[in-house]
Short mmCIF file of C-alpha atoms in Angstrom, two decimals:
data_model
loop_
_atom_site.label_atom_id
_atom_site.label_comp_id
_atom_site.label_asym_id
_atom_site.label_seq_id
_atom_site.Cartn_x
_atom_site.Cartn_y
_atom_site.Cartn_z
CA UNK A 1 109.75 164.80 5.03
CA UNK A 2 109.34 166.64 1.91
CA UNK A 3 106.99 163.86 0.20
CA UNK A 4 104.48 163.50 3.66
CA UNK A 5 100.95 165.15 4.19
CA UNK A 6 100.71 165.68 7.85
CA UNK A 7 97.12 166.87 9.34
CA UNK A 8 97.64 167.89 13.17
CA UNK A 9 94.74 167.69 15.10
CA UNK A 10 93.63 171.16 16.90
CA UNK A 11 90.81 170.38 19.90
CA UNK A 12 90.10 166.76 19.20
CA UNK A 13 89.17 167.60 15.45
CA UNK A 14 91.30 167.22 11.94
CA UNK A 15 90.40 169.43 8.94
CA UNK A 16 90.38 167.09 5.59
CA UNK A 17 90.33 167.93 2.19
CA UNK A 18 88.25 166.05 -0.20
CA UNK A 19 86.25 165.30 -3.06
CA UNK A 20 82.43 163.87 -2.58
CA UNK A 21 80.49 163.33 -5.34
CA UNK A 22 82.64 165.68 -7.36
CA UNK A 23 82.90 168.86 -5.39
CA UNK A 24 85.39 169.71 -3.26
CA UNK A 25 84.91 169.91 0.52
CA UNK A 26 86.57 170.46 3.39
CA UNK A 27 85.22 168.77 6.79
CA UNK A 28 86.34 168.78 9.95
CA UNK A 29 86.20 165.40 11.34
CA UNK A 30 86.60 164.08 15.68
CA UNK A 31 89.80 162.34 16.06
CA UNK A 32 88.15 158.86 16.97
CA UNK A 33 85.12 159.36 14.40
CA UNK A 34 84.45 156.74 11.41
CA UNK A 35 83.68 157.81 7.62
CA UNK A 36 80.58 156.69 7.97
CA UNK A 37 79.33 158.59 11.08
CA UNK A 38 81.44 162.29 9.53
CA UNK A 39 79.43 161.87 6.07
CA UNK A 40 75.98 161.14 7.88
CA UNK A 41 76.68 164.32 10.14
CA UNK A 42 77.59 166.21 7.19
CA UNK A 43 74.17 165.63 5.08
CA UNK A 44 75.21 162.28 3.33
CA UNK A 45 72.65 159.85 5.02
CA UNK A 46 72.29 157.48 2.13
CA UNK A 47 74.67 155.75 3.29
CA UNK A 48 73.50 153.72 6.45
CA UNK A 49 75.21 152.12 9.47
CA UNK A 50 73.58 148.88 10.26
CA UNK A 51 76.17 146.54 11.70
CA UNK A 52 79.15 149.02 12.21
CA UNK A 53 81.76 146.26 11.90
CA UNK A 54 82.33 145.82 8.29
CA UNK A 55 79.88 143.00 8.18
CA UNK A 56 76.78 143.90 6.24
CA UNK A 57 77.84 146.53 3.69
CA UNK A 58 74.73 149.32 4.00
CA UNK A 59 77.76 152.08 4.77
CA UNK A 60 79.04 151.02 1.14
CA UNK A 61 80.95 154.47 -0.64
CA UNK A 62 82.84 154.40 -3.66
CA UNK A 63 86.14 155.76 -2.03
CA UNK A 64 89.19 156.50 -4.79
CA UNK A 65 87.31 154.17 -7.32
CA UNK A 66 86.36 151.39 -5.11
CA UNK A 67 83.39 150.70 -3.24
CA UNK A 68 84.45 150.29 0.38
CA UNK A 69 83.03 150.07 4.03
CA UNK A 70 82.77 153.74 5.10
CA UNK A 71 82.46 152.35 8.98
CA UNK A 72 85.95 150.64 8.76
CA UNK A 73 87.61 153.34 8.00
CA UNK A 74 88.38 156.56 10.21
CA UNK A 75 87.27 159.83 8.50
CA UNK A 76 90.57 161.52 8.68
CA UNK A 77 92.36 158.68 6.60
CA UNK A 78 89.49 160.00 4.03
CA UNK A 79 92.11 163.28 3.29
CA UNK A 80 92.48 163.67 -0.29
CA UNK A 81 90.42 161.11 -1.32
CA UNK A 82 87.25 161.33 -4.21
CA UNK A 83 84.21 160.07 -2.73
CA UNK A 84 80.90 159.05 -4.01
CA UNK A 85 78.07 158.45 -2.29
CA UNK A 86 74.84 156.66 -3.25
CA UNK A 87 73.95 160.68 -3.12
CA UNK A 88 76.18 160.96 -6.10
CA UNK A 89 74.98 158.12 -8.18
CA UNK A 90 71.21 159.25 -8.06
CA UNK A 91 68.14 161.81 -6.71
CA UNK A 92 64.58 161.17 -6.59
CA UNK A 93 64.02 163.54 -9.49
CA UNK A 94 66.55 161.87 -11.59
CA UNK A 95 67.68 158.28 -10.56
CA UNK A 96 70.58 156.21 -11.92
CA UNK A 97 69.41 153.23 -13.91
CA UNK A 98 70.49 150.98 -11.57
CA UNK A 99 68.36 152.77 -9.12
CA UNK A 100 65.07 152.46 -11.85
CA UNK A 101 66.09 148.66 -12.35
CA UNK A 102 65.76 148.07 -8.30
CA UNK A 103 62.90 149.34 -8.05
CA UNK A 104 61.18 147.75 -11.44
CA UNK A 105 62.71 144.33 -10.33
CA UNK A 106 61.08 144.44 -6.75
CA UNK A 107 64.46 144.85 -4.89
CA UNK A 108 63.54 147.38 -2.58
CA UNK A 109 61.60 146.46 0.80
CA UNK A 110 62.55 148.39 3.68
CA UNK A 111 65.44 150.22 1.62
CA UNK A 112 67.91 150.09 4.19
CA UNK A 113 70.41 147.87 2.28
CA UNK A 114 69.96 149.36 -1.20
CA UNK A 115 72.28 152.45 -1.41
CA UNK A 116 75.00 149.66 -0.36
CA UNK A 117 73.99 147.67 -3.27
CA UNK A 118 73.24 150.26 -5.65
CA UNK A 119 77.55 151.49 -4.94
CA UNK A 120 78.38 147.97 -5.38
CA UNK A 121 76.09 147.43 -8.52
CA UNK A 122 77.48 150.51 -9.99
CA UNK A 123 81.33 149.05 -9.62
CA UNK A 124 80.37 146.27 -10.74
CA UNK A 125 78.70 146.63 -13.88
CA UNK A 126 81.57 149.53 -14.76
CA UNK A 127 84.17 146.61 -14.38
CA UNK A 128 81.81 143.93 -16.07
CA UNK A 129 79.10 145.30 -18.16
CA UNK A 130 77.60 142.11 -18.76
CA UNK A 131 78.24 140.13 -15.56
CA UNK A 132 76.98 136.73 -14.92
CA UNK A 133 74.74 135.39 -12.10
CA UNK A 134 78.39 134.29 -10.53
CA UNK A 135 79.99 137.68 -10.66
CA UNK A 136 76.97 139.33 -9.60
CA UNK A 137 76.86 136.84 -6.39
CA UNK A 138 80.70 137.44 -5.45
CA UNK A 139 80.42 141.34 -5.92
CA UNK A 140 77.02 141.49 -3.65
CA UNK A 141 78.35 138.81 -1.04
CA UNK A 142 78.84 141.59 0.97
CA UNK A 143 76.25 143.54 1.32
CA UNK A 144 73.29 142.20 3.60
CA UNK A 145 69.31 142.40 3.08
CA UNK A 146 67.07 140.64 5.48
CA UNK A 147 64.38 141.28 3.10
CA UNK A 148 64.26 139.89 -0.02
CA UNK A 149 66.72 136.77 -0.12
CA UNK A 150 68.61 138.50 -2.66
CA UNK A 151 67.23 137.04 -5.80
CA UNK A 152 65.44 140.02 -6.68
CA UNK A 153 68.82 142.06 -6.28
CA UNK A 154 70.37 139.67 -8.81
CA UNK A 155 67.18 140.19 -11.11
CA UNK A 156 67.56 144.01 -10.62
CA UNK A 157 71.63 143.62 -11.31
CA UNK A 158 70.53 141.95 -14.81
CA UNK A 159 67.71 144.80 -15.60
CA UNK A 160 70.51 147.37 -14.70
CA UNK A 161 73.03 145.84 -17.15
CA UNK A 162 71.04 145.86 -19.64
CA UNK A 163 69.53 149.50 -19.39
CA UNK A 164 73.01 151.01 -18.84
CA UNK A 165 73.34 149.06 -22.71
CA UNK A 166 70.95 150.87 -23.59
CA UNK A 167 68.60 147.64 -24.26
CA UNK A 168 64.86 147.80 -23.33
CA UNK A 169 64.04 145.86 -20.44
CA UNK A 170 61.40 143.04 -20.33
CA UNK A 171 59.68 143.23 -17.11
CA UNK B 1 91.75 156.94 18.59
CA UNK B 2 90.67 159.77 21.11
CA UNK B 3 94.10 160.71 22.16
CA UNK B 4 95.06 160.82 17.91
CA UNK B 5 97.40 164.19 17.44
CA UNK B 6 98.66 163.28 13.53
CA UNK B 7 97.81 161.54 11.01
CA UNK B 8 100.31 160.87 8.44
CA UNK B 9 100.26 160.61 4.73
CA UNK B 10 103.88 158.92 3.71
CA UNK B 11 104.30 158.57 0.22
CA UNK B 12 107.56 156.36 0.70
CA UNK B 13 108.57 153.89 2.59
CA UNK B 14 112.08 155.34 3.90
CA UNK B 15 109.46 158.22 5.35
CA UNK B 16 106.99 155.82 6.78
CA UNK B 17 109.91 154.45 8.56
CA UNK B 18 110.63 157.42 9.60
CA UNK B 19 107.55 158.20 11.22
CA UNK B 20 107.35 154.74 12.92
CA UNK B 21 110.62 155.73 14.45
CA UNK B 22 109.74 158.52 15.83
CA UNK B 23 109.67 158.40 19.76
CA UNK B 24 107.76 161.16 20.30
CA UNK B 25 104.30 160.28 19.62
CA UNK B 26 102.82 156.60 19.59
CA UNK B 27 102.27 155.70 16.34
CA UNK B 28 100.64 153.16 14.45
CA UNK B 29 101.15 152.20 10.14
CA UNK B 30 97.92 151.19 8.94
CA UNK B 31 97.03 150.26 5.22
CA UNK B 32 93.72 148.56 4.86
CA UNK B 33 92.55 148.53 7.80
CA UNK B 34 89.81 145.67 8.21
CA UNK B 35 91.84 143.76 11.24
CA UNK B 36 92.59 147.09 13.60
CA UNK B 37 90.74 150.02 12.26
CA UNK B 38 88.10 149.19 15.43
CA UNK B 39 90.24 148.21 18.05
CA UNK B 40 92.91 150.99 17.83
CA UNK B 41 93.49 152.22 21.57
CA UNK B 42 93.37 155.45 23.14
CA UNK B 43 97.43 155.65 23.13
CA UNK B 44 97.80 156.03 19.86
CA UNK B 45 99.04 159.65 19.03
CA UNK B 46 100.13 159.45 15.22
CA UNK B 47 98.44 157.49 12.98
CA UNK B 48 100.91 156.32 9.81
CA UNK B 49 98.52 155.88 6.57
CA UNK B 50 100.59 153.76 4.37
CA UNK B 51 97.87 152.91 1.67
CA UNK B 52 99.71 155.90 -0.69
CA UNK B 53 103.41 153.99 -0.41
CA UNK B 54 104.14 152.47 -4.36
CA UNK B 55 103.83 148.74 -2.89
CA UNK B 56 101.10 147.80 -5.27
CA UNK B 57 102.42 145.64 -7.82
CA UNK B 58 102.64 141.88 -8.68
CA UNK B 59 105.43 141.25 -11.34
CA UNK B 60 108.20 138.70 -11.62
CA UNK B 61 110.66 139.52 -10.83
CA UNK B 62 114.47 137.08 -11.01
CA UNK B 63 111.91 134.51 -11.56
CA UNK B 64 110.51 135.39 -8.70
CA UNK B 65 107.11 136.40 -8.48
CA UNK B 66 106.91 139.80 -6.28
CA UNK B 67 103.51 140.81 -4.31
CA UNK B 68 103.88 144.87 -3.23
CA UNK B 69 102.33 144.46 0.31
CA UNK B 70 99.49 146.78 -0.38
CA UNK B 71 97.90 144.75 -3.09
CA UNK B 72 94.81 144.39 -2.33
CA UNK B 73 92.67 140.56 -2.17
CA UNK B 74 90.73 141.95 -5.09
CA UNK B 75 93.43 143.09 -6.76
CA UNK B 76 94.88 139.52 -6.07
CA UNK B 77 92.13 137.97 -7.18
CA UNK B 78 91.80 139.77 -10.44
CA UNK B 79 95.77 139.34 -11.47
CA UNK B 80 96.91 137.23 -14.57
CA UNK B 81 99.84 136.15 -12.85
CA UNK B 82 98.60 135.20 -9.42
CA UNK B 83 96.12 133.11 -11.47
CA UNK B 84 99.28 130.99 -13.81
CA UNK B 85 101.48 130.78 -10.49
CA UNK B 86 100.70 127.28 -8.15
CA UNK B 87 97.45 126.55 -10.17
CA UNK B 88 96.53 129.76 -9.45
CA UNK B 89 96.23 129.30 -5.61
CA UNK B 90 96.60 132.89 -4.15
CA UNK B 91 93.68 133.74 -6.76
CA UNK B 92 91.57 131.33 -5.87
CA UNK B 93 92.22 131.96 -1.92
CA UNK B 94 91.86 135.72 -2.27
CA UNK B 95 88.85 135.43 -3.52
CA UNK B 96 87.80 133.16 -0.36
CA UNK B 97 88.50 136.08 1.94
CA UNK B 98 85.67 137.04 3.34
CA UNK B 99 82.99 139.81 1.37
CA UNK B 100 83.87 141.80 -1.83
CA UNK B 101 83.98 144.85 0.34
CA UNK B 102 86.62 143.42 2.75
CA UNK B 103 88.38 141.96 -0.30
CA UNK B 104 88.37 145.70 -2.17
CA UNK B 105 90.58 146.91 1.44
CA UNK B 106 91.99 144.40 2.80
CA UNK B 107 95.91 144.03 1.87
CA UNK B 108 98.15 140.86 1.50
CA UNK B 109 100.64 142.67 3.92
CA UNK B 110 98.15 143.32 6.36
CA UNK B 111 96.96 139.84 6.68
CA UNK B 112 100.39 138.38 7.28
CA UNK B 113 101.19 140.91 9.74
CA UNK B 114 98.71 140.78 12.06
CA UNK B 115 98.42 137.06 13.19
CA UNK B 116 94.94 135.45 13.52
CA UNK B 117 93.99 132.09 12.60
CA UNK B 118 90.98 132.94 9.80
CA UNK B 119 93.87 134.73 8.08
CA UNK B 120 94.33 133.24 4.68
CA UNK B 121 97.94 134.17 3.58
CA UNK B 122 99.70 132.75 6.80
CA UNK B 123 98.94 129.19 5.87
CA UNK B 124 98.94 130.04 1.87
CA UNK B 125 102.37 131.26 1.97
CA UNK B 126 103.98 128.81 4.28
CA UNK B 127 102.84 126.23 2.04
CA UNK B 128 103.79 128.16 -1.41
CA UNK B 129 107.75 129.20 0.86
CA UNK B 130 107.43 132.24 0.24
CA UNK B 131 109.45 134.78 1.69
CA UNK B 132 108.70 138.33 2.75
CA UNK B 133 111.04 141.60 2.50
CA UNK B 134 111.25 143.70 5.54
CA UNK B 135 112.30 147.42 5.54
CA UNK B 136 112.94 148.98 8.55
CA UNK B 137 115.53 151.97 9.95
CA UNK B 138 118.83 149.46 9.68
CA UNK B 139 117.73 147.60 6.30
CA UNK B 140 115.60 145.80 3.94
CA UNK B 141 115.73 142.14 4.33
CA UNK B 142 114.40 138.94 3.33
CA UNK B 143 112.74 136.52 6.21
CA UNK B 144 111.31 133.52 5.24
CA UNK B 145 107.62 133.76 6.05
CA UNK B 146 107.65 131.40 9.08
CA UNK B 147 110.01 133.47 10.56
CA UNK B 148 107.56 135.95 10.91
CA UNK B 149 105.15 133.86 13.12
CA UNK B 150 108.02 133.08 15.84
CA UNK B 151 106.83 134.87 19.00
CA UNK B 152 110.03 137.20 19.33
CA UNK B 153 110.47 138.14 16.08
CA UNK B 154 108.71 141.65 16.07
CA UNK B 155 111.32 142.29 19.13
CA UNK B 156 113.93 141.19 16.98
CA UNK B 157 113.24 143.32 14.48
CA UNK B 158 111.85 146.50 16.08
CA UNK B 159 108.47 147.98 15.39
CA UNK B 160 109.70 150.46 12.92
CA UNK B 161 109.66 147.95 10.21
CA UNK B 162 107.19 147.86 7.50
CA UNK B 163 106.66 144.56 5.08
CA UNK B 164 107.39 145.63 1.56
CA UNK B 165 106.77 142.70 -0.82
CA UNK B 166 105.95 138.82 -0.47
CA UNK B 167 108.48 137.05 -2.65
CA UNK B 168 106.96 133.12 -4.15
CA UNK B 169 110.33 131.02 -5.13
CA UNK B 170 110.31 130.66 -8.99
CA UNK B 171 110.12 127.10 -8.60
CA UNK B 172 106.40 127.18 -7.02
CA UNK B 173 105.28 128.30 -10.49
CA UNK B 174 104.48 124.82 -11.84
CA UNK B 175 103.53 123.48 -8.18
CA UNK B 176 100.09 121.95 -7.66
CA UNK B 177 98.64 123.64 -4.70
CA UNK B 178 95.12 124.09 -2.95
CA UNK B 179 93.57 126.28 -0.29
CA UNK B 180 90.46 125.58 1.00
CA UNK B 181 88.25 127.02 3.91
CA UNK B 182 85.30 125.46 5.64
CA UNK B 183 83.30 127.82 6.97
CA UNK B 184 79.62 128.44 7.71
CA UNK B 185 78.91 130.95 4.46
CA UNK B 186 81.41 131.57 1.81
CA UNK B 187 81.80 135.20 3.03
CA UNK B 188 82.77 134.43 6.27
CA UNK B 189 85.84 135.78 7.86
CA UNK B 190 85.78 132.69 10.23
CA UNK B 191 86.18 129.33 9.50
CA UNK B 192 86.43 126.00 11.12
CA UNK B 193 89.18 124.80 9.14
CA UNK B 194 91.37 126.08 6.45
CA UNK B 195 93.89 124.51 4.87
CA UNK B 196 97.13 125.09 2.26
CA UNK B 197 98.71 121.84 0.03
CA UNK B 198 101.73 122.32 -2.17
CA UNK B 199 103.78 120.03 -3.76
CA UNK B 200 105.42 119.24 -7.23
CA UNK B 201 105.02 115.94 -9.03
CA UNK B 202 108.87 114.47 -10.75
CA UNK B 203 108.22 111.20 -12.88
CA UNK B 204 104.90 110.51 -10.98
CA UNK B 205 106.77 111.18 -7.31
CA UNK B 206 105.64 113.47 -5.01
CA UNK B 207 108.58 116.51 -4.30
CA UNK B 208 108.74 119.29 -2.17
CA UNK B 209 105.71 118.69 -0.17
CA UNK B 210 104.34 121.12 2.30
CA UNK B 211 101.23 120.58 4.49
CA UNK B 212 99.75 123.68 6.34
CA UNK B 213 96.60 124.15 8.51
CA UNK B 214 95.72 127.58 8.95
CA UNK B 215 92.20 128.30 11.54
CA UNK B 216 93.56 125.93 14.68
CA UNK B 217 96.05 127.92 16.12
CA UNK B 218 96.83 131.92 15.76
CA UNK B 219 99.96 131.19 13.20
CA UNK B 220 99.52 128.40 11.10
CA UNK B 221 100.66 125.06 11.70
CA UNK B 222 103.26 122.96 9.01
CA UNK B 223 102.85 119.02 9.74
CA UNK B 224 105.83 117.83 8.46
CA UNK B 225 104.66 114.24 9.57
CA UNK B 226 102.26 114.44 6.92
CA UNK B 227 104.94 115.62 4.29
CA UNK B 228 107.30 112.90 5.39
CA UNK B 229 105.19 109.99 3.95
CA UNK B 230 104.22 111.37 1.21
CA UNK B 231 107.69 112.71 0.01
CA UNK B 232 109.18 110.97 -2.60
CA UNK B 233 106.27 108.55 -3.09
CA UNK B 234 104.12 107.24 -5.80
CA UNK B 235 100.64 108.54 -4.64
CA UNK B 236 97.58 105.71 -4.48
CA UNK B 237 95.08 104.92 -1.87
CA UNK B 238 97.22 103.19 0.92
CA UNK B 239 99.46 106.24 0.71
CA UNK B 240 97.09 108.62 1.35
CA UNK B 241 95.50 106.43 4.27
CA UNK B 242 98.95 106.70 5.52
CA UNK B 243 99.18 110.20 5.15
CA UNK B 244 95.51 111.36 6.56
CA UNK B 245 96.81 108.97 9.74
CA UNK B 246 99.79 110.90 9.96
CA UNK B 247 97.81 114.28 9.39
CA UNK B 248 95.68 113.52 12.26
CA UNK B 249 98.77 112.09 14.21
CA UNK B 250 100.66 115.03 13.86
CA UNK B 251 97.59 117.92 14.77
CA UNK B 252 96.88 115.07 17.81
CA UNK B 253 100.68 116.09 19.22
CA UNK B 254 99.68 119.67 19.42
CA UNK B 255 97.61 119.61 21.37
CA UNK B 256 95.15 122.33 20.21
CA UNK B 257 92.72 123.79 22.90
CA UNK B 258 90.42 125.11 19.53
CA UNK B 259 87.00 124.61 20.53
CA UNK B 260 85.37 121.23 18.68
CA UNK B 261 88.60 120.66 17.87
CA UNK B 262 88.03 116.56 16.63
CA UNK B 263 85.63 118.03 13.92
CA UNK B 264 87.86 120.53 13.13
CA UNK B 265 90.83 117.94 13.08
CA UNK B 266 88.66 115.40 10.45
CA UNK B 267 87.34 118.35 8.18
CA UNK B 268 91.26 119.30 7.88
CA UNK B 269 92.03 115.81 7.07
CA UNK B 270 89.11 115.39 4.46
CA UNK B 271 90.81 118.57 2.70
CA UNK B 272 94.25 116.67 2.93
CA UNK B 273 92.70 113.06 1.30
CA UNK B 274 90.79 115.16 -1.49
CA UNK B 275 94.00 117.60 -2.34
CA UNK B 276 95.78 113.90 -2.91
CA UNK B 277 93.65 112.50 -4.57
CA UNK B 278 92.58 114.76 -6.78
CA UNK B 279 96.95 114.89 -7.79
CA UNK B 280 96.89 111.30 -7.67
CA UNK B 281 94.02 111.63 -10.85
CA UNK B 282 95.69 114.21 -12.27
CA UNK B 283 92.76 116.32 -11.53
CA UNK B 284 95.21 119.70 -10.50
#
């Protein structure tokens, strides 16, 4: 099977091949582990497990392009894929603008939501720079926040699109 | 997944097949993974990743419009075509499945192969008559979708078979159709009742009509009762009576152990009235 990548596990563990945030890496991932859990262990803890059954969207990842639920999906189907974590988007030093417009718009309480929203936001406003309240609502309906009843995220969303348009922002 | 030796990256489907095939190891094809990805068992050996096969298309095909079995309910949602065909139905029910994140992974092919009731395409695509291609180790072939849901069919077949594409009959392009869900939050998987109308509309008569209730039963249910009084008809008010009688009649004759079941029944039969009468007014 000429055309097949095969990965044989050797002791319970498979050795993947992939991008994250733009570098290459190799991990070696546990047979029955999730994304999720094979990132945190690696050093990528922005992403969060909250529910672990696909339900609240805190594990969000951009996997191949699309942000997806890093708990639903086992970490050796991750082989050959391009990551990016919340990690990738932003640091403390030098966040994203969509990171800057969460905090400016008050959308950050506890935090343990946002990197979900932030990988989200990001797809969202790369597919629809100037979404409306609508788009920004189906795109987040995912992701959880027992917080802030989500109409500061929606605020923040707005502030983002327009600072990635490079308009100023009126607080 | 503890006992997983391989995990396979096919990048056709004659491969995949292979794979599936293979007697030595246990395997199992996944694509998106949202219904199995946390209940795969311990006997799994080989795990078959068919999210890199080239089934991710939505053309027309013959007349025909063709849905590659790995599209994607965003990808669904987001198409041209799937929003022209049926009044754009399998746009507007994509985009009822569930969150954005479960509608960026989950695949059409996956929800119409593993039968649950809060699956949307089931009861979508019995009502549109669509058909689905099957490849497997003897051949590709072309199953009506109901077929699908009859309880010996995956014996019949063999479980080295792989859906390819989900075929909607040229002739469901000008249909009026509907899907609609009730359901606690608009994001919920679950719902209480979900429902799938299509029909066409010849000199003011209703043609063609099919009647589906998805969320009652594990494969969804056609009630042909329904159809029967409405077929051939001049829709108006006493029809429709007639036909939400015969809605309830026929789900009555089931006998469907769903818990609440007589809400459930009236919410599906609410869905039925308002699908008619929003054809009768030309609304759709």
């Amino acid at each position: 099977m000429k055309n097949t990548n095969v990965l044989k596990s050797e002791d319970g563990l498979f050795e993947i091949s992939l991008k994250i945030n733009g570098e290459n890496k190799k991990l070696k991932v546990k047979n029955n582990e999730f994304l999720l859990d094979a990132l945190r262990r690696y050093g990528y803890k922005g992403a969060k497990k909250g529910c672990d059954s696909g339900d609240c969207g805190s594990c969000a990842i951009m996997f191949n392009g699309k942000p997806v639920l890093s708990c639903m999906m086992p970490a050796v189907t991750a082989h050959g894929g391009d990551i990016v974590t919340i990690e990738g988007i932003g640091t403390i030093e030098k966040p994203h603008p969509i990171q800057e417009a969460y905090v400016e718009a008050g959308a950050v309480q506890c935090g343990y939501c946002t990197p979900g929203m932030v990988v989200v936001t990001k797809h969202l406003l790369e597919k629809k720079p100037s979404p409306t309240e609508e788009d920004i609502k189906k795109e987040l309906d995912g992701n959880l926040c027992r917080c802030t009843g989500y109409v500061t995220q929606i605020k923040a969303v707005k502030m983002a699109a327009k600072k990635m348009k490079g308009k100023k922002i009126k607080k | 997944m503890k006992n997983l030796e391989y995990c396979c990256f096919p990048k056709t489907v004659e491969e995949a097949i292979k794979l599936l095939k293979d007697k030595k190891h246990k395997s199992i094809a996944v694509a998106g993974g949202t219904l199995i990805a946390k209940s795969i068992g311990d006997s799994i050996q080989q795990y078959v990743d068919i999210r890199y096969l080239p089934l991710k298309y939505i053309k027309v095909s013959g007349g025909d419009l063709t849905i590659g079995a790995l599209c994607a309910f965003d990808e669904i949602d987001d198409n041209p075509l799937a929003k022209q065909w049926a009044c754009g139905v399998l746009s507007k029910a994509a985009s009822k499945c569930s969150s954005q994140l479960i509608r960026n992974m989950a695949t059409i092919g996956g929800n119409i192969a593993k039968p649950h009731s809060f699956n949307i395409f089931p009861a979508l695509l019995c009502a549109l008559n669509a058909k689905v291609r099957i490849a497997s180790s003897k051949a590709s072939k072309i199953y009506p979708i109901v077929d699908i849901y009859d309880k010996d069919f995956p014996h019949k077949l063999g479980f080295d078979s792989i859906i390819t594409e989900i075929i909607i009959p040229a002739h469901i392009k000008k249909s009026k159709a509907n899907y609609e869900k009730f359901a606690k939050t608009q994001a919920c998987w679950e719902s209480y009742a979900s429902c799938a109308f299509a029909l066409s509309v010849t000199k003011g008569k209703v043609e063609k009509p099919r009647v589906i209730v998805g969320s009652l039963s594990p494969k969804p249910i056609r009630l042909e009762a329904a159809e029967g009084i409405i077929s051939n008809q001049k829709l108006s008010s006493e029809i429709i009576e007639e036909a939400m009688e015969a809605f309830i009649g026929n789900l009555d004759i089931l006998k469907l152990s769903s818990p609440n079941i007589a809400f459930k029944k009236e919410v599906a039969s609410v869905m039925f009235k308002r699908f008619l009468t929003d054809v009768m007014e030309e609304k759709i």
